[in-house]
Coordinates of C-alpha atoms in Angstrom, one line a residue:
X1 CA 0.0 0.0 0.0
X2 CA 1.2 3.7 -0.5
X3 CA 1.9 5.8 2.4
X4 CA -1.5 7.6 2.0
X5 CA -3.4 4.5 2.1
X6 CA -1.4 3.7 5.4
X7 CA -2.5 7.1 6.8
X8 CA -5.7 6.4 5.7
X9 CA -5.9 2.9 7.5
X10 CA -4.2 4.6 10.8
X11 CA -7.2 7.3 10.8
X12 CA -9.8 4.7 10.5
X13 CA -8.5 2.2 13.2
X14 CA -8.7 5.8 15.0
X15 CA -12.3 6.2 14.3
X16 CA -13.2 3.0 15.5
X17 CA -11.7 3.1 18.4
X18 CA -13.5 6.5 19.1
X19 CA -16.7 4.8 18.1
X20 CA -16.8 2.2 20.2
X21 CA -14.0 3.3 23.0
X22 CA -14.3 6.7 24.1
X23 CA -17.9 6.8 26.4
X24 CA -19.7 6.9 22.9
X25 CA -18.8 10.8 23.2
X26 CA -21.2 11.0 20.2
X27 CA -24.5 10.2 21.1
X28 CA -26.5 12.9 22.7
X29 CA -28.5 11.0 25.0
X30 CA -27.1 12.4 28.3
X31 CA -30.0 14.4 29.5
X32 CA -31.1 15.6 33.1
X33 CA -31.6 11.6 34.6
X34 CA -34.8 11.0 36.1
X35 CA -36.0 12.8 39.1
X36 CA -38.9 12.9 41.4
X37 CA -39.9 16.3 43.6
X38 CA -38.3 16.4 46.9
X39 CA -40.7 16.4 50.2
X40 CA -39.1 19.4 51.4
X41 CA -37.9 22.0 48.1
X42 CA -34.2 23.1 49.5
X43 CA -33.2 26.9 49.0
X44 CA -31.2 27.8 46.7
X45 CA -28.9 30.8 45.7
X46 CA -28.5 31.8 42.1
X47 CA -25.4 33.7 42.0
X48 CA -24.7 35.7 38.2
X49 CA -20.5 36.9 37.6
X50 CA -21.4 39.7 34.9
X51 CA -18.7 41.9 33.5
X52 CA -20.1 44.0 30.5
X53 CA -22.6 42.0 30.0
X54 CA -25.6 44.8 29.1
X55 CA -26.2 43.4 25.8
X56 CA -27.4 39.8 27.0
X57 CA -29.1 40.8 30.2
X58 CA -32.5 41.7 28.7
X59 CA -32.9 38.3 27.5
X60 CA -31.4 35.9 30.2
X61 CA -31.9 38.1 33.6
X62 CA -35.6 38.2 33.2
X63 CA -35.6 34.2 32.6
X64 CA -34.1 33.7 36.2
X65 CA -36.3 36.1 37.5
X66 CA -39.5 34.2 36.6
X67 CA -38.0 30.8 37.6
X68 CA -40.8 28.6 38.8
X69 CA -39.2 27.1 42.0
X70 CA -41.6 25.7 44.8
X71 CA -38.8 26.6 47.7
X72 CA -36.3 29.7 48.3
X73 CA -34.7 31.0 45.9
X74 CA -32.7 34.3 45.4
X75 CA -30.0 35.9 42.5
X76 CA -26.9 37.9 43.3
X77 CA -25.4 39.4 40.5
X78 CA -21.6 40.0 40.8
X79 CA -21.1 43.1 38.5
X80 CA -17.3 42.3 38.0
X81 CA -16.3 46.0 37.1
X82 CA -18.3 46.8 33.9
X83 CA -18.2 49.4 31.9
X84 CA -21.7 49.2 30.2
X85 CA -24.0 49.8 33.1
X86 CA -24.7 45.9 33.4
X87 CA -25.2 46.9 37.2
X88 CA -27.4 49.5 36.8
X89 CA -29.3 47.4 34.2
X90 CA -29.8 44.6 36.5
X91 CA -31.6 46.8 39.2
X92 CA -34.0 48.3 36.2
X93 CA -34.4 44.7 34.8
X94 CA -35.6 43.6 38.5
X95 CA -38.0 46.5 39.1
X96 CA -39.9 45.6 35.9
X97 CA -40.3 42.1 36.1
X98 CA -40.2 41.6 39.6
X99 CA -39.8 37.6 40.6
X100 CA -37.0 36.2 42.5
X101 CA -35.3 38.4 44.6
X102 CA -32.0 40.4 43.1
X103 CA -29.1 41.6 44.8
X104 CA -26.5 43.4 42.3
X105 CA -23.1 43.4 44.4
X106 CA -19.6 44.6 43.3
X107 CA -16.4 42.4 44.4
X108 CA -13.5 45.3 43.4
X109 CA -10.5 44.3 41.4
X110 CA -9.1 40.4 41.8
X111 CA -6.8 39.8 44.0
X112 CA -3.3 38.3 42.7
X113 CA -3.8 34.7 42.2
X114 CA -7.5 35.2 41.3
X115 CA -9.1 34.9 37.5
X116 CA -11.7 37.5 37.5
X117 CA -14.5 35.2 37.0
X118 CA -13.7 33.1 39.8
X119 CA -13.1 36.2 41.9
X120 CA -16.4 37.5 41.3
X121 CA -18.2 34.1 41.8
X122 CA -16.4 34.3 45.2
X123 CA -17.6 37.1 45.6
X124 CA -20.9 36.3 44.9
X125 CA -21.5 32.7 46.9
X126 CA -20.4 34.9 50.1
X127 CA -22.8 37.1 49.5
X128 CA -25.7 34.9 48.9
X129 CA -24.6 32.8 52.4
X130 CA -24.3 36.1 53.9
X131 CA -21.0 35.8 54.9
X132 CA -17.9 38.2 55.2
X133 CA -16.2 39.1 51.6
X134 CA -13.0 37.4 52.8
X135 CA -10.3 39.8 51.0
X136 CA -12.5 42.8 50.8
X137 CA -11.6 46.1 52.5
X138 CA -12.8 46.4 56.0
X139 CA -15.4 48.9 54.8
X140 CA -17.1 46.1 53.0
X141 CA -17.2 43.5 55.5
X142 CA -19.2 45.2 57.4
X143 CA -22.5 43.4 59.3
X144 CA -25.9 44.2 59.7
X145 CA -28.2 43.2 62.6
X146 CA -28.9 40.3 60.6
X147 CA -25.1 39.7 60.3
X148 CA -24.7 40.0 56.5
X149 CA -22.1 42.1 54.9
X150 CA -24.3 45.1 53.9
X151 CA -21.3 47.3 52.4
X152 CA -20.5 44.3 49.9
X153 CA -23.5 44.3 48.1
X154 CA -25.4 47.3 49.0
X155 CA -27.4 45.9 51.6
X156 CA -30.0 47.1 53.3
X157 CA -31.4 45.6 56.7
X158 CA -32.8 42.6 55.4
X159 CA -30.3 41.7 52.4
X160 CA -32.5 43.6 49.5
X161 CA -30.6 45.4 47.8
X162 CA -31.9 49.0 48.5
X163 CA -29.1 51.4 47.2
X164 CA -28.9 49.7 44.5
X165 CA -31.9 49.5 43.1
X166 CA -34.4 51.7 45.3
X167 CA -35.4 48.9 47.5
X168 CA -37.6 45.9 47.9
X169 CA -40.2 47.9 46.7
X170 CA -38.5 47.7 43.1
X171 CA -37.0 44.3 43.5
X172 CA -39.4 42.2 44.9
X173 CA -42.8 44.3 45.6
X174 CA -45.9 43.6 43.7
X175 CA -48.6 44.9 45.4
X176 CA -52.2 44.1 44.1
X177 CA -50.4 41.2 42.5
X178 CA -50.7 39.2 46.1
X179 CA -47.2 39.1 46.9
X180 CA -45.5 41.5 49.8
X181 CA -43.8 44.5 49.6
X182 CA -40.6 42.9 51.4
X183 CA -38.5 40.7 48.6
X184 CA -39.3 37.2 49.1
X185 CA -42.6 37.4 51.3
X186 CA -45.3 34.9 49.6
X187 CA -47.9 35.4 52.0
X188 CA -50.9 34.3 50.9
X189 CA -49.4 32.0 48.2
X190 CA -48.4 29.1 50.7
X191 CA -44.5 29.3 50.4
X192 CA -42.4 30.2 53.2
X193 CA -42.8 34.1 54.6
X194 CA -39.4 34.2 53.7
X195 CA -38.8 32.0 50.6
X196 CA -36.2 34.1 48.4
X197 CA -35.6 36.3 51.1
X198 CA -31.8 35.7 51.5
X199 CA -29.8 33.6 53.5
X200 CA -31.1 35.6 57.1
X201 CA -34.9 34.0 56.7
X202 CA -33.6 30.4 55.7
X203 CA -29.7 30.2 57.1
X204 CA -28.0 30.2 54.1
X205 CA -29.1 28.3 50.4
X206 CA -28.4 24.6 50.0
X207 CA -27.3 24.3 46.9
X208 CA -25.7 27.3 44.9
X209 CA -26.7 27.6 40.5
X210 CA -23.8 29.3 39.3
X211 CA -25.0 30.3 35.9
X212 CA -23.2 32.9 33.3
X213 CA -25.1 36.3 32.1
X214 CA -25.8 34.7 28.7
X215 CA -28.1 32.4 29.8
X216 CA -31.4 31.9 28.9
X217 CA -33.5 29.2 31.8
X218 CA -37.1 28.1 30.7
X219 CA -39.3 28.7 33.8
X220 CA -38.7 25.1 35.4
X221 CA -34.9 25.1 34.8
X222 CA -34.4 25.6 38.4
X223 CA -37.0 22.9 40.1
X224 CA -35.6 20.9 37.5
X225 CA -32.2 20.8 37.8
X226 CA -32.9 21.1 41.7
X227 CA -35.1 17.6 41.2
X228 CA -32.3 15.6 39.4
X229 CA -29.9 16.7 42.5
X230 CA -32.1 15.3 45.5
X231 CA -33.3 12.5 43.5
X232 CA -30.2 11.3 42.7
X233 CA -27.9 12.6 45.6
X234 CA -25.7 14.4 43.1
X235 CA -23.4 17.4 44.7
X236 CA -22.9 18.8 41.2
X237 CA -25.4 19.3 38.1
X238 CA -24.5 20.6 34.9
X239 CA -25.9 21.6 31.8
X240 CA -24.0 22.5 28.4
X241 CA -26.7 24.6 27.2
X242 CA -27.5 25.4 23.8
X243 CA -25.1 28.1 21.8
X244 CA -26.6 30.4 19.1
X245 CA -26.8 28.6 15.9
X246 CA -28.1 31.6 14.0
X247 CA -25.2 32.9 11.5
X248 CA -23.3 30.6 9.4
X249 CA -20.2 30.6 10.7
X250 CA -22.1 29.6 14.0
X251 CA -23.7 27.3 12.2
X252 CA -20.2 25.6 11.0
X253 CA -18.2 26.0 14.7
X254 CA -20.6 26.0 17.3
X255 CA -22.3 22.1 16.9
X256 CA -18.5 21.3 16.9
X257 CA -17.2 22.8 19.9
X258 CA -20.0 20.8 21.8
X259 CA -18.7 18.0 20.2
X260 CA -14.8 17.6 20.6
X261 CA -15.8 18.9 24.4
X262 CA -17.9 15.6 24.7
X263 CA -14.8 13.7 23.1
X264 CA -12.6 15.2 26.0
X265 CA -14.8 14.0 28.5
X266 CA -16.7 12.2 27.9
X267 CA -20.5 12.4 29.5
X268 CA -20.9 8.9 30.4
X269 CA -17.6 9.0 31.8
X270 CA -17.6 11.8 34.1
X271 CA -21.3 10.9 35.2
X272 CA -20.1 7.3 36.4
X273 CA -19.3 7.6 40.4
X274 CA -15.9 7.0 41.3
X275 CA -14.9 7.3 37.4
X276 CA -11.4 9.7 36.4
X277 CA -13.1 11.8 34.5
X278 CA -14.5 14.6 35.2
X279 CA -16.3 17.8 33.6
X280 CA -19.0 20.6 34.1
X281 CA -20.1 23.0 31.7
X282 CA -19.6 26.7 33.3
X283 CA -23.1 27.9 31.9
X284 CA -25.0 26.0 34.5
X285 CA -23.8 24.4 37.7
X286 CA -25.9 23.3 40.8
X287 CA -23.2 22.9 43.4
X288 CA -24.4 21.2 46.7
X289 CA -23.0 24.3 49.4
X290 CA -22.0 21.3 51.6
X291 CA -19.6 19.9 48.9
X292 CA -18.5 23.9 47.9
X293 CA -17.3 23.8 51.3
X294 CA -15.7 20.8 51.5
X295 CA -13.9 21.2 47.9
X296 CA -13.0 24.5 49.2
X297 CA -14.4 25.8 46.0
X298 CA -14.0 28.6 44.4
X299 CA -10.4 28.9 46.5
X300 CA -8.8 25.6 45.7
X301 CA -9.2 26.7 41.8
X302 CA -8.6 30.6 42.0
X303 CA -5.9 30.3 38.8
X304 CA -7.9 27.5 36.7
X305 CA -8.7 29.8 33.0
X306 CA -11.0 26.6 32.4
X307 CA -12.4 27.1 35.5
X308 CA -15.9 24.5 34.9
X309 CA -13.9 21.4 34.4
X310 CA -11.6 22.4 37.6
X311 CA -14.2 22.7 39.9
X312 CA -15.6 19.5 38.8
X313 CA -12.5 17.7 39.5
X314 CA -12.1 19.2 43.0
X315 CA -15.9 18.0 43.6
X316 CA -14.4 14.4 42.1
X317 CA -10.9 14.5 44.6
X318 CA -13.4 15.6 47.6
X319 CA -15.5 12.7 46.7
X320 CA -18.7 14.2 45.1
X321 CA -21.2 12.7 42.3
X322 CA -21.1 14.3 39.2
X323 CA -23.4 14.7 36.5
X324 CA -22.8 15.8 33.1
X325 CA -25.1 16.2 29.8
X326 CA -26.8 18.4 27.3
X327 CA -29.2 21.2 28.2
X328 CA -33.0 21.1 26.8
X329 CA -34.4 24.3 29.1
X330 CA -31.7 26.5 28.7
X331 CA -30.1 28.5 25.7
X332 CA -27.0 30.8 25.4
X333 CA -28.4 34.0 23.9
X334 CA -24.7 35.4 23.3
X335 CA -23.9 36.3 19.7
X336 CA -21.0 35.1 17.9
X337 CA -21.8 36.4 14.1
X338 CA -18.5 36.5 12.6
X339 CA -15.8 33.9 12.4
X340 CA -13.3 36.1 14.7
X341 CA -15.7 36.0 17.4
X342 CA -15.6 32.6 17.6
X343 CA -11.9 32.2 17.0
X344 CA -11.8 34.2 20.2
X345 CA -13.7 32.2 22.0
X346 CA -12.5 29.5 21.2
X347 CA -8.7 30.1 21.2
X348 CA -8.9 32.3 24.5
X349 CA -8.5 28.8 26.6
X350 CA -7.4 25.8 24.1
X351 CA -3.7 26.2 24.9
X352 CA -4.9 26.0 28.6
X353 CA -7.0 22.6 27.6
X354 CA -3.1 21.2 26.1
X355 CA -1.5 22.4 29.9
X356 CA 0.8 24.8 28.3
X357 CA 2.8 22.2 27.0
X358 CA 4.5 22.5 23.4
X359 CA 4.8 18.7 22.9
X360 CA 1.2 18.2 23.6
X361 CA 0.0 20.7 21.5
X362 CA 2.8 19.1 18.3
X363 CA 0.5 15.7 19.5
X364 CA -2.7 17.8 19.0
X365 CA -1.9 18.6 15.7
X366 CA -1.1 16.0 14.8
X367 CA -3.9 14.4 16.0
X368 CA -6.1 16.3 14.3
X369 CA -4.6 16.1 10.8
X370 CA -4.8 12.2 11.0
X371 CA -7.8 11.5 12.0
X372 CA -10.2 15.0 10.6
X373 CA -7.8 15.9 7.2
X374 CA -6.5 12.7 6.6
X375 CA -9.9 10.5 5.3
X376 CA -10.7 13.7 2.9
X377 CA -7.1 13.6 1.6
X378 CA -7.2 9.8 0.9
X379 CA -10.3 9.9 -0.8
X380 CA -9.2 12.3 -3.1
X381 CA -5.8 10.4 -3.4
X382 CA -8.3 7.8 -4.4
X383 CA -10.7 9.3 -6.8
X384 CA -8.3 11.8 -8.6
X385 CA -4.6 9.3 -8.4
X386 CA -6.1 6.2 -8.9
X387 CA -5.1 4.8 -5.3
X388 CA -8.0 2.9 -5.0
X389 CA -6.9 1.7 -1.3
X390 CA -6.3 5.1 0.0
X391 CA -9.7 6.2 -1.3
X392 CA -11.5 3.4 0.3
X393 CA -9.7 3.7 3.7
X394 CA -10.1 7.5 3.3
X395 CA -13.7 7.1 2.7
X396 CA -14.4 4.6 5.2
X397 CA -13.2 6.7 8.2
X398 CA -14.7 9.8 6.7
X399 CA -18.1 8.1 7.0
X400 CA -17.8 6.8 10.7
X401 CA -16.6 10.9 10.8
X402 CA -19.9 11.7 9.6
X403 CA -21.4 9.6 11.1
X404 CA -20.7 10.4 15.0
X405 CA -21.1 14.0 13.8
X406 CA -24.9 13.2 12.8
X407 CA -26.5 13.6 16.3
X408 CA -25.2 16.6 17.8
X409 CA -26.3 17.9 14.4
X410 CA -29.7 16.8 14.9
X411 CA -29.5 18.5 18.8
X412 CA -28.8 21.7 17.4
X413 CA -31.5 21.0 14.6
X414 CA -29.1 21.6 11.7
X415 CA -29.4 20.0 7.7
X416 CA -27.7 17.0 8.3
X417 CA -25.5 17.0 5.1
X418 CA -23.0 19.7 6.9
X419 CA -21.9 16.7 8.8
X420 CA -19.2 16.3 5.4
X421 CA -18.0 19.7 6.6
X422 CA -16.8 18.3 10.0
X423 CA -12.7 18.2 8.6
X424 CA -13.4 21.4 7.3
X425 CA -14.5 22.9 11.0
X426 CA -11.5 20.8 12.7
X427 CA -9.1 22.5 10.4
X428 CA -10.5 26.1 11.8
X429 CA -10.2 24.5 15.5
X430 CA -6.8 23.4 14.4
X431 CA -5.8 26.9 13.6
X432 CA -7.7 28.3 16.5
X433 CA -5.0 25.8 19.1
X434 CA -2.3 27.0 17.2
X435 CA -3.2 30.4 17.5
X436 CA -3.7 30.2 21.0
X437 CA -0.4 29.0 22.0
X438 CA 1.1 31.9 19.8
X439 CA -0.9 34.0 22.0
X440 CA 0.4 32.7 25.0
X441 CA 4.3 32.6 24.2
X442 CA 3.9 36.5 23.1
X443 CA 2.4 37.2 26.6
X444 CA -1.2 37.4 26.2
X445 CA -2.1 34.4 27.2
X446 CA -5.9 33.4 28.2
X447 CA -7.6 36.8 27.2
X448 CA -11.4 38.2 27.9
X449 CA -12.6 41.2 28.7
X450 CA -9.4 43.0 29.0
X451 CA -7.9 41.0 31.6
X452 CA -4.8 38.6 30.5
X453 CA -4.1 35.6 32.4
X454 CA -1.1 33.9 32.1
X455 CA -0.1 30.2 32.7
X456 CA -1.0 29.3 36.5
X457 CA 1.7 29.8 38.8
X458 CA 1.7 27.4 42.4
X459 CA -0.1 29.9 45.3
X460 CA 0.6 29.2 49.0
X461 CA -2.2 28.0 50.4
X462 CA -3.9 31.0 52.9
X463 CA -3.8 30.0 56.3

């Protein structure tokens, strides 16, 4: 055989082995597990890191406001030092549509040591258990009657946050509609006096949804997600929720990205107790407080750029159940129309994914050009040189290729025939890892938002 139709061989035995070997990555089966509704509905504190995030928050803030949840439930949003009035926009969004509870709270710059989403989310779950702002200045530690730090998010006596946006009476008031003037009071409606009321009326939430600004929760997305938890005695749900398929380079990237991240890990992997893998999917995480606290979350992970999977492997080392799969009541309503927005996006953390590490990333390309280019590359050998072997091998694998592509095609509900585009996308994502370790060696490293990370550096532990 010629060295193509060798290749060619070498990519299929590939694909077969990913078929059949690798936690049939492929198949998009992996949804919320069944689930019954709890005797007693635990509380539970939505917390929202935000940073310029005006242009998604008319869509996504409202749909956590009108979550459906039978216990209490309240958001803080952590405005991480936007420029676009997301703050200001959060407290407007919350007088008009009322619903859960809202706090908007601000965490200052991150400390050395700290991404600036994990400082914020910090941040934020000390807020939403009322405790101190460890790190924060003095002035915004300080405590109420109630004992919760009324300087860190604008607090008022009972945790509304009245500075902010003019008090309950714009956060949580509705008047004629039945429910009390005081955020969280139900009254009349048969939940708890103070269901969403904060941490003071129910000592602190049970489980924590840490959820990004972009997105979108059908009204049961929280009892839900809540449901699978205490019906399955999982310390950590997560949901990759749906990315805007609207333009057509999203149309070409975004199926993809969900699919190499299920050939990384896995679903049924990481959702098998006891099993090495482990993932999450930052958009939606339902983190038992218990198990934050144990996994001495966000701390032990303050430098991780791919900060989802890292706090799912600190639940895994702290000896937590996992559960992994693809969203069906919640959409990311972020925008990524042209192909540099998602070159961004996806190159900001794909050196991070290879560790930094030059020989990986040689691997990686490798990889890639064996088992996505290669099958194209024979087949034509085949078809156009008259290498008949090389053009069936190449085919061959191509068509397992398309094959495992088929499904996540049919989750985003996209024409099936763009599954023979598949080497085409992995040739972008190629470019996009190379890219990203250019980035790094120049010193720009992980970049959003205009804040740089650079590779993680080992941080005494704080005593």
């Amino acid at each position: 055989m010629s060295t193509i139709a060798w290749i060619a061989l070498g990519s299929l035995v590939a694909w077969a082995w990913l078929l059949l070997g690798q936690g049939f990555f492929w198949r998009t089966d992996q949804r919320l597990p069944r689930r019954e509704d709890p005797a007693r509905w635990p509380s539970v504190a939505v917390v929202v890191p935000a940073r310029d995030e005006a242009e998604v928050l008319p869509v996504s803030l409202p749909s956590l406001l009108a979550q459906d949840y039978p216990g209490a439930a309240w958001i803080v949003l952590v405005d991480d030092g936007s420029k676009d009035g997301t703050g200001d926009l959060a407290r407007a969004l919350s007088a008009r549509y009322g619903g859960l509870p809202l706090t908007v709270a601000s965490p200052g710059p991150p400390e050395p040591g700290w991404t600036g989403k994990l400082w914020a989310v910090r941040h934020g779950i000390a807020v939403a258990c009322g405790r101190p702002a460890a790190g924060a200045p003095e002035a915004a530690r300080g405590h109420g009657a109630v004992g919760r730090p009324e300087a860190a998010g604008d607090y008022g006596a009972v945790g509304s946050p009245e500075a902010a946006g003019g008090g309950p009476d714009a956060v949580g008031g509705h008047g004629a509609e039945g429910r009390s003037e005081a955020a969280g009071d139900y009254g009349a409606e048969g939940r708890p006096e103070a269901a969403g009321g904060g941490p003071d009326a129910v000592g602190g939430p049970e489980y924590l949804l840490l959820t990004d600004a972009d997105i979108a929760h059908e009204p049961d997305s929280l009892r839900e997600l809540v449901a699978a938890a205490t019906s399955n005695r999982l310390d950590l749900v997560s949901q990759m929720a749906r990315l805007r398929v609207a333009g057509g380079w999203e149309r070409l990237v975004v199926p993809a990205f969900v699919y190499f991240f299920a050939k990384l890990y896995p679903f049924r992997w990481t959702n098998e107790h006891g099993a090495r893998t482990a993932a999450a999917a930052g958009g939606c995480m339902l983190l038992r407080t218990e198990m934050a606290d144990r996994a001495r979350l966000p701390e032990s992970i303050r430098q991780a750029v791919i900060d989802d999977v890292s706090l799912a492997r600190a639940v895994r080392r702290a000896g937590g159940r996992l559960w992994l799969g693809l969203a069906e009541r919640l959409d990311s309503v972020r925008p990524y129309p042209r192909l540099a927005d998602l070159w961004g996006m996806v190159s900001r953390t794909a050196y991070a994914q290879l560790r930094h590490n030059p020989l990986i990333l040689v691997g990686t390309v490798g990889g890639l050009l064996l088992v996505y280019v290669a099958p194209p590359a024979a087949l034509c050998a085949g078809v156009f040189g008259g290498d008949a072997a090389a053009g069936a091998l190449g085919g061959a694998a191509w068509a397992v290729m398309t094959g495992t592509y088929i499904p996540m095609l049919r989750y985003y509900r996209q024409s099936l025939w763009t599954a023979l585009l598949l080497p085409v996308t992995a040739a972008l994502y190629l470019g996009m890892t190379v890219d990203s370790a250019v980035q790094h060696h120049r010193g720009r490293g992980a970049a959003w938002k205009g804040r740089t990370y650079p590779r993680p550096q080992a941080v005494p532990e704080r005593r």
